[in-house]
Amino acid sequence: MSSDSEKTVTSETLLNSGKAWNGQGIENYPTGKPEITLMKMTIPAHSELPWHTHPIPNTAFVVSGSLTVEDKFTGETKTFSAGEAFNESIDIAHRGYTTNEPTDLIIFYAGAEGMELSIPLPGEESEY
């Protein structure tokens, strides 16, 4: 027999913002046939992603571990830990890196058919 509390639906807003982690406003969405992508990314401990940009809005949720995001040109950094969500910047070069533990992310991309999710800077490898 289950109790009433086991039947209660709950919800929690994890992020509600029109700005990226660095304060950049999310100005507009891409045109074209909408295409939503939801990705799980696992980054090993003591790893860094290549420098890259995103041409479309995207939001990451840290499932486990922590991720530090770094802006290539300003040097600004911000660390996000398990249970936190953040909007990534658009068309601004950045990367993420981990420290002592691996990190699992769920990333939601709001794009359009045929658009890249991530664009590496010249000389950098693809993010995924």
PDB file of C-alpha atoms in Angstrom:
ATOM      1  CA  MET A   1       0.000   0.000   0.000  1.00  0.00           C
ATOM      2  CA  SER A   2       1.440   3.374  -0.954  1.00  0.00           C
ATOM      3  CA  SER A   3       1.001   6.567   0.999  1.00  0.00           C
ATOM      4  CA  ASP A   4      -0.375   9.817  -0.417  1.00  0.00           C
ATOM      5  CA  SER A   5       3.097  11.400  -0.209  1.00  0.00           C
ATOM      6  CA  GLU A   6       4.435   8.763  -2.607  1.00  0.00           C
ATOM      7  CA  LYS A   7       1.814   9.857  -5.150  1.00  0.00           C
ATOM      8  CA  THR A   8       2.604  13.564  -4.996  1.00  0.00           C
ATOM      9  CA  VAL A   9       4.065  15.010  -8.177  1.00  0.00           C
ATOM     10  CA  THR A  10       6.726  17.612  -7.525  1.00  0.00           C
ATOM     11  CA  SER A  11       8.660  19.906  -9.801  1.00  0.00           C
ATOM     12  CA  GLU A  12      11.652  22.182  -9.403  1.00  0.00           C
ATOM     13  CA  THR A  13      12.786  24.872 -11.823  1.00  0.00           C
ATOM     14  CA  LEU A  14      16.514  24.325 -12.266  1.00  0.00           C
ATOM     15  CA  LEU A  15      17.179  27.425 -14.365  1.00  0.00           C
ATOM     16  CA  ASN A  16      15.072  30.303 -15.661  1.00  0.00           C
ATOM     17  CA  SER A  17      17.272  32.939 -17.271  1.00  0.00           C
ATOM     18  CA  GLY A  18      17.733  34.892 -20.484  1.00  0.00           C
ATOM     19  CA  LYS A  19      21.470  35.244 -19.848  1.00  0.00           C
ATOM     20  CA  ALA A  20      24.516  33.007 -20.211  1.00  0.00           C
ATOM     21  CA  TRP A  21      26.779  32.182 -17.255  1.00  0.00           C
ATOM     22  CA  ASN A  22      28.954  35.226 -18.122  1.00  0.00           C
ATOM     23  CA  GLY A  23      26.041  37.694 -18.302  1.00  0.00           C
ATOM     24  CA  GLN A  24      25.691  37.635 -22.107  1.00  0.00           C
ATOM     25  CA  GLY A  25      22.056  38.065 -23.135  1.00  0.00           C
ATOM     26  CA  ILE A  26      20.458  35.345 -25.231  1.00  0.00           C
ATOM     27  CA  GLU A  27      19.264  37.539 -28.087  1.00  0.00           C
ATOM     28  CA  ASN A  28      17.505  35.204 -30.494  1.00  0.00           C
ATOM     29  CA  TYR A  29      16.989  31.643 -31.585  1.00  0.00           C
ATOM     30  CA  PRO A  30      18.193  30.274 -34.906  1.00  0.00           C
ATOM     31  CA  THR A  31      15.885  30.301 -37.897  1.00  0.00           C
ATOM     32  CA  GLY A  32      15.021  27.199 -39.871  1.00  0.00           C
ATOM     33  CA  LYS A  33      13.369  23.909 -39.008  1.00  0.00           C
ATOM     34  CA  PRO A  34      13.678  23.536 -35.207  1.00  0.00           C
ATOM     35  CA  GLU A  35      15.854  20.719 -33.941  1.00  0.00           C
ATOM     36  CA  ILE A  36      16.239  19.982 -30.239  1.00  0.00           C
ATOM     37  CA  THR A  37      19.225  17.927 -29.063  1.00  0.00           C
ATOM     38  CA  LEU A  38      19.658  16.470 -25.584  1.00  0.00           C
ATOM     39  CA  MET A  39      23.132  15.095 -24.885  1.00  0.00           C
ATOM     40  CA  LYS A  40      24.824  13.362 -21.966  1.00  0.00           C
ATOM     41  CA  MET A  41      28.524  14.225 -21.742  1.00  0.00           C
ATOM     42  CA  THR A  42      31.035  12.575 -19.399  1.00  0.00           C
ATOM     43  CA  ILE A  43      34.325  14.408 -18.856  1.00  0.00           C
ATOM     44  CA  PRO A  44      37.129  12.548 -17.036  1.00  0.00           C
ATOM     45  CA  ALA A  45      38.873  14.063 -14.000  1.00  0.00           C
ATOM     46  CA  HIS A  46      41.740  16.451 -14.768  1.00  0.00           C
ATOM     47  CA  SER A  47      40.494  17.049 -18.317  1.00  0.00           C
ATOM     48  CA  GLU A  48      39.776  20.101 -20.417  1.00  0.00           C
ATOM     49  CA  LEU A  49      37.571  20.494 -23.452  1.00  0.00           C
ATOM     50  CA  PRO A  50      39.015  22.275 -26.500  1.00  0.00           C
ATOM     51  CA  TRP A  51      38.309  25.970 -27.035  1.00  0.00           C
ATOM     52  CA  HIS A  52      35.029  26.307 -28.929  1.00  0.00           C
ATOM     53  CA  THR A  53      31.914  28.393 -29.512  1.00  0.00           C
ATOM     54  CA  HIS A  54      28.223  27.570 -29.769  1.00  0.00           C
ATOM     55  CA  PRO A  55      26.105  29.150 -32.516  1.00  0.00           C
ATOM     56  CA  ILE A  56      22.854  28.281 -30.711  1.00  0.00           C
ATOM     57  CA  PRO A  57      21.391  28.564 -27.211  1.00  0.00           C
ATOM     58  CA  ASN A  58      22.185  25.649 -24.923  1.00  0.00           C
ATOM     59  CA  THR A  59      21.836  24.801 -21.262  1.00  0.00           C
ATOM     60  CA  ALA A  60      23.877  22.348 -19.215  1.00  0.00           C
ATOM     61  CA  PHE A  61      22.893  20.549 -16.020  1.00  0.00           C
ATOM     62  CA  VAL A  62      25.679  19.110 -13.859  1.00  0.00           C
ATOM     63  CA  VAL A  63      24.587  15.621 -12.808  1.00  0.00           C
ATOM     64  CA  SER A  64      27.774  14.774 -10.894  1.00  0.00           C
ATOM     65  CA  GLY A  65      31.170  16.322 -10.257  1.00  0.00           C
ATOM     66  CA  SER A  66      31.884  19.933 -11.162  1.00  0.00           C
ATOM     67  CA  LEU A  67      32.816  21.892 -14.250  1.00  0.00           C
ATOM     68  CA  THR A  68      34.672  25.176 -14.515  1.00  0.00           C
ATOM     69  CA  VAL A  69      33.813  27.234 -17.599  1.00  0.00           C
ATOM     70  CA  GLU A  70      36.478  29.657 -18.841  1.00  0.00           C
ATOM     71  CA  ASP A  71      36.129  32.560 -21.296  1.00  0.00           C
ATOM     72  CA  LYS A  72      39.151  32.537 -23.642  1.00  0.00           C
ATOM     73  CA  PHE A  73      39.464  36.295 -24.082  1.00  0.00           C
ATOM     74  CA  THR A  74      38.518  37.695 -20.664  1.00  0.00           C
ATOM     75  CA  GLY A  75      39.860  34.823 -18.559  1.00  0.00           C
ATOM     76  CA  GLU A  76      36.642  34.900 -16.520  1.00  0.00           C
ATOM     77  CA  THR A  77      35.780  31.549 -14.926  1.00  0.00           C
ATOM     78  CA  LYS A  78      32.835  30.131 -13.049  1.00  0.00           C
ATOM     79  CA  THR A  79      32.497  26.696 -11.463  1.00  0.00           C
ATOM     80  CA  PHE A  80      29.237  24.749 -11.475  1.00  0.00           C
ATOM     81  CA  SER A  81      28.680  21.749  -9.196  1.00  0.00           C
ATOM     82  CA  ALA A  82      26.317  18.777  -9.159  1.00  0.00           C
ATOM     83  CA  GLY A  83      22.700  19.933  -9.140  1.00  0.00           C
ATOM     84  CA  GLU A  84      23.405  23.282 -10.840  1.00  0.00           C
ATOM     85  CA  ALA A  85      22.364  24.369 -14.343  1.00  0.00           C
ATOM     86  CA  PHE A  86      23.746  27.136 -16.545  1.00  0.00           C
ATOM     87  CA  ASN A  87      23.258  28.659 -19.975  1.00  0.00           C
ATOM     88  CA  GLU A  88      26.354  28.606 -22.149  1.00  0.00           C
ATOM     89  CA  SER A  89      27.527  31.649 -24.080  1.00  0.00           C
ATOM     90  CA  ILE A  90      26.776  32.032 -27.799  1.00  0.00           C
ATOM     91  CA  ASP A  91      29.560  32.839 -30.283  1.00  0.00           C
ATOM     92  CA  ILE A  92      32.058  33.493 -27.446  1.00  0.00           C
ATOM     93  CA  ALA A  93      35.170  31.275 -27.258  1.00  0.00           C
ATOM     94  CA  HIS A  94      35.249  29.206 -24.080  1.00  0.00           C
ATOM     95  CA  ARG A  95      36.061  25.790 -22.689  1.00  0.00           C
ATOM     96  CA  GLY A  96      35.190  23.667 -19.691  1.00  0.00           C
ATOM     97  CA  TYR A  97      37.548  21.753 -17.432  1.00  0.00           C
ATOM     98  CA  THR A  98      37.359  19.372 -14.504  1.00  0.00           C
ATOM     99  CA  THR A  99      39.554  18.967 -11.443  1.00  0.00           C
ATOM    100  CA  ASN A 100      39.737  15.950  -9.118  1.00  0.00           C
ATOM    101  CA  GLU A 101      36.634  14.059 -10.201  1.00  0.00           C
ATOM    102  CA  PRO A 102      34.864  13.158 -13.439  1.00  0.00           C
ATOM    103  CA  THR A 103      31.817  15.194 -14.400  1.00  0.00           C
ATOM    104  CA  ASP A 104      28.552  14.133 -16.002  1.00  0.00           C
ATOM    105  CA  LEU A 105      26.492  16.759 -17.810  1.00  0.00           C
ATOM    106  CA  ILE A 106      23.117  16.758 -19.509  1.00  0.00           C
ATOM    107  CA  ILE A 107      23.109  19.427 -22.236  1.00  0.00           C
ATOM    108  CA  PHE A 108      20.030  20.769 -24.038  1.00  0.00           C
ATOM    109  CA  TYR A 109      20.594  22.500 -27.414  1.00  0.00           C
ATOM    110  CA  ALA A 110      17.875  24.627 -29.087  1.00  0.00           C
ATOM    111  CA  GLY A 111      19.016  24.615 -32.708  1.00  0.00           C
ATOM    112  CA  ALA A 112      17.816  24.239 -36.246  1.00  0.00           C
ATOM    113  CA  GLU A 113      18.228  21.390 -38.695  1.00  0.00           C
ATOM    114  CA  GLY A 114      21.740  21.292 -40.177  1.00  0.00           C
ATOM    115  CA  MET A 115      23.341  23.575 -37.578  1.00  0.00           C
ATOM    116  CA  GLU A 116      26.430  22.560 -35.646  1.00  0.00           C
ATOM    117  CA  LEU A 117      26.101  22.296 -31.868  1.00  0.00           C
ATOM    118  CA  SER A 118      29.700  23.283 -31.199  1.00  0.00           C
ATOM    119  CA  ILE A 119      32.386  24.879 -33.388  1.00  0.00           C
ATOM    120  CA  PRO A 120      36.063  24.386 -32.469  1.00  0.00           C
ATOM    121  CA  LEU A 121      38.429  27.345 -32.720  1.00  0.00           C
ATOM    122  CA  PRO A 122      41.030  27.045 -35.515  1.00  0.00           C
ATOM    123  CA  GLY A 123      43.632  24.446 -34.590  1.00  0.00           C
ATOM    124  CA  GLU A 124      41.436  22.895 -31.881  1.00  0.00           C
ATOM    125  CA  GLU A 125      39.877  19.433 -31.970  1.00  0.00           C
ATOM    126  CA  SER A 126      36.121  18.992 -31.993  1.00  0.00           C
ATOM    127  CA  GLU A 127      34.469  19.081 -28.562  1.00  0.00           C
ATOM    128  CA  TYR A 128      32.695  15.759 -29.284  1.00  0.00           C
TER     129      TYR A 128
END
